[in-house]
CSV table of C-alpha atoms in Angstrom, one decimal:
chain,number,residue,atom,x,y,z
A,1,MET,CA,-1.7,26.8,1.1
A,2,GLU,CA,0.2,24.0,-0.6
A,3,THR,CA,4.0,23.9,-0.3
A,4,GLU,CA,6.1,24.1,-3.5
A,5,LYS,CA,8.7,21.8,-2.1
A,6,PRO,CA,9.2,19.0,-4.7
A,7,GLU,CA,7.8,15.6,-3.6
A,8,THR,CA,9.1,12.2,-4.4
A,9,GLY,CA,6.1,10.0,-5.1
A,10,ARG,CA,5.7,6.4,-6.0
A,11,PHE,CA,3.4,3.9,-7.5
A,12,ALA,CA,3.8,0.4,-6.1
A,13,PRO,CA,1.5,-2.1,-7.8
A,14,SER,CA,1.4,-5.9,-7.2
A,15,PRO,CA,2.0,-7.9,-10.4
A,16,THR,CA,-0.8,-10.4,-9.6
A,17,GLY,CA,-3.1,-9.5,-12.6
A,18,ARG,CA,-4.0,-6.8,-15.0
A,19,MET,CA,-4.5,-3.4,-13.5
A,20,HIS,CA,-8.1,-2.0,-13.2
A,21,LEU,CA,-9.6,1.5,-13.2
A,22,GLY,CA,-8.9,1.9,-9.5
A,23,ASN,CA,-5.2,1.2,-9.9
A,24,ILE,CA,-5.0,3.7,-12.8
A,25,PHE,CA,-6.7,6.3,-10.6
A,26,ALA,CA,-4.1,5.8,-7.8
A,27,ALA,CA,-1.2,6.0,-10.3
A,28,LEU,CA,-2.6,9.1,-12.0
A,29,VAL,CA,-3.1,11.1,-8.7
A,30,SER,CA,0.3,10.1,-7.4
A,31,TRP,CA,1.9,11.1,-10.7
A,32,LEU,CA,0.1,14.4,-10.8
A,33,SER,CA,0.9,15.3,-7.2
A,34,ALA,CA,4.6,14.6,-7.7
A,35,ARG,CA,4.9,16.2,-11.1
A,36,LYS,CA,2.9,19.3,-10.1
A,37,LYS,CA,5.8,20.4,-8.0
A,38,GLY,CA,8.6,19.2,-10.3
A,39,GLY,CA,9.2,16.1,-8.2
A,40,ARG,CA,10.3,12.5,-9.0
A,41,TRP,CA,8.0,9.5,-9.5
A,42,ILE,CA,9.1,6.0,-8.8
A,43,LEU,CA,7.7,2.7,-10.1
A,44,ARG,CA,8.2,-0.1,-7.6
A,45,ILE,CA,7.0,-3.7,-8.2
A,46,GLU,CA,5.6,-5.2,-5.0
A,47,ASP,CA,5.9,-8.9,-5.8
A,48,LEU,CA,6.1,-10.2,-2.3
A,49,ASP,CA,3.6,-12.9,-3.0
A,50,PRO,CA,5.6,-15.6,-4.8
A,51,GLN,CA,2.5,-17.7,-5.6
A,52,ARG,CA,0.5,-15.0,-7.4
A,53,SER,CA,3.2,-12.6,-8.7
A,54,ARG,CA,4.2,-12.9,-12.4
A,55,ILE,CA,6.9,-11.0,-14.3
A,56,GLU,CA,4.5,-10.9,-17.3
A,57,TYR,CA,2.1,-8.9,-15.2
A,58,ALA,CA,4.8,-6.5,-14.3
A,59,ARG,CA,5.6,-5.9,-18.0
A,60,GLN,CA,1.9,-5.3,-18.6
A,61,ILE,CA,1.8,-2.7,-15.8
A,62,GLU,CA,4.7,-0.9,-17.4
A,63,ASP,CA,3.1,-1.0,-20.9
A,64,ASP,CA,-0.2,0.3,-19.5
A,65,LEU,CA,1.5,3.2,-17.7
A,66,ASN,CA,3.4,4.1,-20.9
A,67,TRP,CA,0.2,4.0,-22.9
A,68,LEU,CA,-1.4,6.4,-20.4
A,69,GLY,CA,1.6,8.7,-20.6
A,70,LEU,CA,2.6,8.2,-16.9
A,71,ASP,CA,6.4,8.2,-17.1
A,72,TRP,CA,8.6,7.3,-14.2
A,73,ASP,CA,12.0,8.6,-13.2
A,74,GLU,CA,13.4,5.4,-11.7
A,75,GLY,CA,12.3,1.9,-11.0
A,76,GLY,CA,10.5,-0.8,-13.0
A,77,ILE,CA,11.7,-4.2,-13.9
A,78,ASP,CA,14.8,-2.8,-15.6
A,79,ASP,CA,16.0,-1.2,-12.3
A,80,THR,CA,16.5,2.2,-13.7
A,81,GLY,CA,17.9,4.5,-11.0
A,82,SER,CA,20.2,4.4,-8.0
A,83,HIS,CA,17.8,2.9,-5.3
A,84,GLY,CA,17.3,-0.5,-6.8
A,85,PRO,CA,16.5,-3.2,-7.1
A,86,TYR,CA,12.9,-2.0,-7.5
A,87,ARG,CA,11.2,-5.5,-7.3
A,88,GLN,CA,10.5,-6.4,-3.7
A,89,SER,CA,11.4,-10.0,-4.4
A,90,LEU,CA,15.0,-8.9,-4.8
A,91,ARG,CA,15.2,-6.8,-1.7
A,92,ALA,CA,15.4,-9.4,1.0
A,93,ASN,CA,18.7,-8.1,2.3
A,94,PHE,CA,17.2,-4.8,3.2
A,95,TYR,CA,14.3,-6.4,5.1
A,96,GLU,CA,16.7,-8.7,6.9
A,97,GLU,CA,18.6,-5.7,8.2
A,98,ALA,CA,15.5,-3.9,9.3
A,99,ILE,CA,14.0,-6.9,11.1
A,100,SER,CA,17.4,-7.5,12.9
A,101,ARG,CA,17.2,-3.9,14.2
A,102,LEU,CA,13.6,-4.4,15.3
A,103,LYS,CA,14.6,-7.6,17.2
A,104,GLU,CA,17.2,-5.6,19.1
A,105,THR,CA,14.4,-3.5,20.6
A,106,GLY,CA,13.0,-6.6,22.3
A,107,LEU,CA,9.6,-6.0,20.9
A,108,THR,CA,9.5,-8.9,18.4
A,109,TYR,CA,8.6,-12.5,19.2
A,110,PRO,CA,8.0,-15.8,17.3
A,111,CYS,CA,4.3,-16.7,16.7
A,112,TYR,CA,3.1,-20.2,15.9
A,113,CYS,CA,-0.5,-19.3,15.3
A,114,THR,CA,-2.1,-20.2,12.0
A,115,ARG,CA,-4.7,-17.9,10.4
A,116,ALA,CA,-7.4,-20.4,11.6
A,117,ASP,CA,-6.1,-20.0,15.2
A,118,VAL,CA,-6.3,-16.2,14.9
A,119,MET,CA,-9.7,-16.2,13.3
A,120,ALA,CA,-11.0,-18.5,16.1
A,121,THR,CA,-10.3,-15.7,18.6
A,122,GLN,CA,-12.3,-13.1,16.8
A,123,ALA,CA,-15.5,-11.9,18.5
A,124,PRO,CA,-18.7,-12.9,16.6
A,125,HIS,CA,-19.9,-9.2,16.4
A,126,GLU,CA,-16.8,-8.1,14.5
A,127,SER,CA,-18.0,-7.6,11.0
A,128,ASP,CA,-15.8,-5.0,9.4
A,129,GLY,CA,-13.2,-7.5,8.2
A,130,ARG,CA,-10.5,-6.6,10.6
A,131,ILE,CA,-8.4,-9.3,12.3
A,132,VAL,CA,-7.2,-8.3,15.8
A,133,TYR,CA,-4.4,-10.5,17.1
A,134,ALA,CA,-5.2,-11.6,20.7
A,135,GLY,CA,-1.6,-11.9,21.9
A,136,THR,CA,-1.7,-15.7,22.1
A,137,CYS,CA,2.1,-16.2,21.6
A,138,ARG,CA,3.2,-12.9,23.2
A,139,PRO,CA,5.9,-13.6,25.8
A,140,ALA,CA,5.2,-12.6,29.4
A,141,SER,CA,8.1,-10.2,29.3
A,142,LEU,CA,6.0,-7.9,27.1
A,143,SER,CA,3.3,-5.9,28.7
A,144,GLY,CA,-0.3,-6.7,28.0
A,145,LYS,CA,0.2,-10.5,28.2
A,146,SER,CA,-3.1,-12.3,28.8
A,147,ASP,CA,-3.2,-14.3,32.1
A,148,SER,CA,-5.0,-17.1,30.3
A,149,PRO,CA,-3.7,-17.7,26.8
A,150,ILE,CA,-6.4,-18.6,24.3
A,151,ILE,CA,-4.4,-21.4,22.8
A,152,THR,CA,-1.2,-23.1,23.7
A,153,ILE,CA,1.0,-24.3,20.9
A,154,PRO,CA,4.2,-26.3,21.9
A,155,ASP,CA,7.2,-25.7,19.8
A,156,THR,CA,7.4,-29.4,19.2
A,157,LYS,CA,4.1,-29.4,17.4
A,158,ARG,CA,4.7,-26.6,15.0
A,159,THR,CA,8.1,-25.7,13.7
A,160,GLU,CA,7.1,-22.9,11.3
A,161,ARG,CA,6.8,-19.6,13.0
A,162,ALA,CA,6.1,-16.0,12.0
A,163,THR,CA,7.7,-13.0,13.5
A,164,ARG,CA,5.3,-10.6,15.2
A,165,LEU,CA,5.9,-7.0,16.6
A,166,PHE,CA,4.4,-6.0,19.9
A,167,VAL,CA,2.3,-2.8,19.7
A,168,PRO,CA,1.5,-0.5,22.6
A,169,ASP,CA,-1.9,0.4,23.9
A,170,GLU,CA,-1.7,4.1,22.8
A,171,GLU,CA,-3.0,6.4,20.0
A,172,ILE,CA,-0.9,7.0,16.9
A,173,SER,CA,-2.0,10.2,15.3
A,174,PHE,CA,-1.3,11.6,11.8
A,175,THR,CA,-2.9,13.9,9.3
A,176,ASP,CA,-3.9,12.6,5.9
A,177,ARG,CA,-3.7,15.0,3.0
A,178,LEU,CA,-7.3,14.4,1.9
A,179,TYR,CA,-9.1,12.9,5.0
A,180,GLY,CA,-7.5,15.1,7.6
A,181,PRO,CA,-6.5,14.2,11.2
A,182,GLN,CA,-6.5,10.5,12.1
A,183,SER,CA,-5.9,8.6,15.3
A,184,VAL,CA,-5.5,4.9,15.6
A,185,ASN,CA,-4.9,2.6,18.6
A,186,LEU,CA,-3.0,-0.3,17.2
A,187,ALA,CA,-3.7,-2.6,20.2
A,188,SER,CA,-7.4,-2.5,19.4
A,189,HIS,CA,-7.2,-1.9,15.7
A,190,CYS,CA,-4.9,-4.9,14.8
A,191,GLY,CA,-2.9,-6.0,17.8
A,192,ASP,CA,0.6,-7.3,17.4
A,193,PHE,CA,1.3,-7.6,13.7
A,194,VAL,CA,3.4,-9.8,11.5
A,195,LEU,CA,6.7,-8.7,10.1
A,196,ARG,CA,7.6,-12.0,8.4
A,197,ARG,CA,5.2,-14.9,7.7
A,198,ALA,CA,5.7,-18.4,8.8
A,199,ASP,CA,6.5,-19.4,5.2
A,200,GLY,CA,9.3,-16.9,5.1
A,201,ALA,CA,7.5,-14.3,3.0
A,202,TRP,CA,8.0,-10.7,4.1
A,203,ALA,CA,4.9,-8.8,5.3
A,204,TYR,CA,3.7,-5.7,3.4
A,205,GLN,CA,3.9,-3.4,6.4
A,206,LEU,CA,7.7,-4.0,6.9
A,207,ALA,CA,8.6,-4.0,3.2
A,208,VAL,CA,6.7,-0.8,2.3
A,209,VAL,CA,8.3,1.1,5.2
A,210,VAL,CA,11.8,0.0,4.4
A,211,ASP,CA,11.5,0.6,0.6
A,212,ASP,CA,9.8,4.0,0.9
A,213,ALA,CA,12.5,5.1,3.4
A,214,LEU,CA,15.5,3.9,1.3
A,215,MET,CA,14.1,5.2,-1.9
A,216,GLY,CA,13.5,8.7,-0.5
A,217,VAL,CA,9.8,8.7,-0.9
A,218,THR,CA,8.2,11.8,0.7
A,219,GLU,CA,4.6,11.3,-0.4
A,220,VAL,CA,2.5,8.1,-0.5
A,221,VAL,CA,-0.7,8.2,-2.5
A,222,ARG,CA,-2.9,5.2,-2.4
A,223,GLY,CA,-6.5,4.0,-1.8
A,224,SER,CA,-8.5,4.8,1.3
A,225,ASP,CA,-8.7,1.1,2.2
A,226,LEU,CA,-5.1,1.5,3.4
A,227,LEU,CA,-5.7,4.7,5.4
A,228,LEU,CA,-5.6,3.2,8.9
A,229,SER,CA,-2.6,0.9,8.1
A,230,SER,CA,-0.6,4.1,8.0
A,231,ALA,CA,-0.5,4.0,11.8
A,232,GLN,CA,1.3,0.6,11.7
A,233,GLN,CA,3.8,2.0,9.3
A,234,ILE,CA,4.3,5.2,11.4
A,235,TYR,CA,5.0,2.9,14.4
A,236,LEU,CA,7.6,1.1,12.3
A,237,TYR,CA,9.2,4.3,11.1
A,238,ARG,CA,9.5,5.4,14.7
A,239,LEU,CA,11.2,2.2,15.9
A,240,LEU,CA,13.6,2.2,13.0
A,241,GLY,CA,14.5,5.9,13.5
A,242,LEU,CA,13.2,6.9,10.1
A,243,THR,CA,11.1,9.9,8.9
A,244,PRO,CA,7.6,8.9,7.6
A,245,PRO,CA,6.4,10.3,4.3
A,246,ARG,CA,3.2,12.4,3.9
A,247,PHE,CA,0.2,10.2,3.5
A,248,ALA,CA,-2.5,11.0,1.0
A,249,HIS,CA,-5.3,8.5,0.6
A,250,ILE,CA,-7.9,8.7,-2.2
A,251,PRO,CA,-11.4,7.3,-2.6
A,252,LEU,CA,-11.8,3.8,-3.9
A,253,ILE,CA,-13.6,3.4,-7.2
A,254,CYS,CA,-16.6,1.2,-7.1
A,255,ASN,CA,-18.6,-0.4,-9.9
A,256,GLU,CA,-22.2,0.4,-10.7
A,257,SER,CA,-23.3,-2.0,-7.9
A,258,GLY,CA,-21.3,-0.1,-5.3
A,259,VAL,CA,-18.7,-2.9,-5.0
A,260,ARG,CA,-15.0,-1.8,-5.0
A,261,LEU,CA,-13.0,-2.9,-8.0
A,262,SER,CA,-10.7,-5.9,-8.0
A,263,LYS,CA,-8.6,-7.6,-10.6
A,264,ARG,CA,-11.5,-10.0,-11.2
A,265,ASP,CA,-13.6,-7.2,-12.7
A,266,SER,CA,-12.6,-7.9,-16.3
A,267,SER,CA,-15.0,-5.3,-17.6
A,268,LEU,CA,-12.9,-2.5,-16.0
A,269,SER,CA,-9.5,-4.1,-16.5
A,270,MET,CA,-6.9,-2.4,-18.6
A,271,GLU,CA,-7.3,-5.1,-21.2
A,272,ARG,CA,-10.9,-4.1,-21.8
A,273,LEU,CA,-10.4,-0.4,-21.2
A,274,ARG,CA,-7.7,-0.1,-23.9
A,275,GLU,CA,-10.0,-1.7,-26.4
A,276,GLU,CA,-12.8,0.8,-25.8
A,277,TYR,CA,-11.1,4.1,-24.8
A,278,THR,CA,-8.1,6.3,-25.7
A,279,PRO,CA,-5.7,7.3,-22.9
A,280,GLN,CA,-7.1,10.8,-23.0
A,281,HIS,CA,-10.7,9.6,-22.6
A,282,LEU,CA,-9.7,7.5,-19.6
A,283,ILE,CA,-7.8,10.2,-17.9
A,284,GLY,CA,-10.6,12.7,-18.6
A,285,MET,CA,-13.2,10.4,-17.1
A,286,LEU,CA,-11.1,9.8,-13.9
A,287,ALA,CA,-10.4,13.5,-13.6
A,288,TYR,CA,-14.1,14.3,-13.9
A,289,ILE,CA,-15.5,11.7,-11.4
A,290,SER,CA,-12.8,12.7,-8.8
A,291,GLY,CA,-13.6,16.4,-9.1
A,292,ILE,CA,-10.5,17.6,-10.9
A,293,LEU,CA,-12.4,18.5,-14.1
A,294,PRO,CA,-15.9,20.0,-14.3
A,295,GLU,CA,-16.7,17.9,-17.4
A,296,PRO,CA,-15.5,14.5,-18.7
A,297,PHE,CA,-13.6,15.8,-21.7
A,298,PRO,CA,-10.5,14.0,-23.2
A,299,ILE,CA,-7.2,15.2,-21.8
A,300,SER,CA,-3.6,13.9,-21.5
A,301,ALA,CA,-1.9,13.5,-18.2
A,302,HIS,CA,0.6,16.3,-18.9
A,303,ALA,CA,-2.2,18.7,-20.0
A,304,LEU,CA,-4.1,17.9,-16.7
A,305,LEU,CA,-1.1,19.0,-14.6
A,306,PRO,CA,-2.0,22.8,-14.4
A,307,LEU,CA,-5.6,21.9,-13.4
A,308,PHE,CA,-4.7,19.5,-10.7
A,309,SER,CA,-5.1,20.4,-7.0
A,310,TRP,CA,-5.7,18.4,-3.9
A,311,THR,CA,-8.5,20.8,-2.9
A,312,SER,CA,-10.5,19.5,-5.9
A,313,LEU,CA,-10.7,15.9,-4.6
A,314,ARG,CA,-13.6,15.1,-2.4
A,315,PRO,CA,-12.8,13.2,0.9
A,316,THR,CA,-15.4,10.5,0.3
A,317,PRO,CA,-14.6,6.8,1.0
A,318,THR,CA,-15.6,5.7,-2.5
A,319,ILE,CA,-16.5,7.0,-5.9
A,320,SER,CA,-19.0,5.1,-8.0
A,321,ILE,CA,-18.8,5.0,-11.8
């Protein structure tokens, strides 16, 4: 039975292009879940990538959400609310504080490996796209150090360095709201992971944990492609002495060829969708293909609230349109 305790949800898009149907689906389900129990909904702009993020894309995201009728209580580019700023590019001081606390644990270390170095250590049979760090730069003081490092990079050759976090060889378990019990061994799933890149950019895993904790987020709704990364975040919550939110991952929407959507799919971008559909038609279609509605009839987000239930959603990896 679902608890009636109000949730604080959030939608945290990256302003690197126009939103597509999959982004809208994540926003809609997150909004419905929070609003169903009278909770708050936060809009956070995850502009960690300085090369690809644009303020004009952030404005388009806000305009698209308003067009869909998905209102937020705090956040956005105007920093409405008491937990700002809500653009990650303006929150470096919070990440600095968190990484300092993590360094005090003795579990972080400098890493001089490039992406090419890391990719060179991957086994040929690994085909699922995961990159598992081999521990090349891990100091001997941390357990699990390889006796024969794969590569040796003197500090005098490379001055740029990332900050990595050691992970233990143990299972991290959690229960996803849609996909149920999960268990991930971080050592075999990803290895020691980056907290800050060599170019100074903050890593997603650190930023998302710090921001969700400081903003009081109690429920994270996002695509199933991020399901297993929850274990990395739970590990960070543990080290920082913070309480993790409830995780609720949802199926990815794929095009008619079975390929997951990206911002390069212009046919299903918000620019094209707004030309061809009303907000009610889009919301009705998403509610139908996800199992919330028995038929694809037009409906507003607010009118859909009484009909929404997590038990309606099917725990499949993807949904094809």
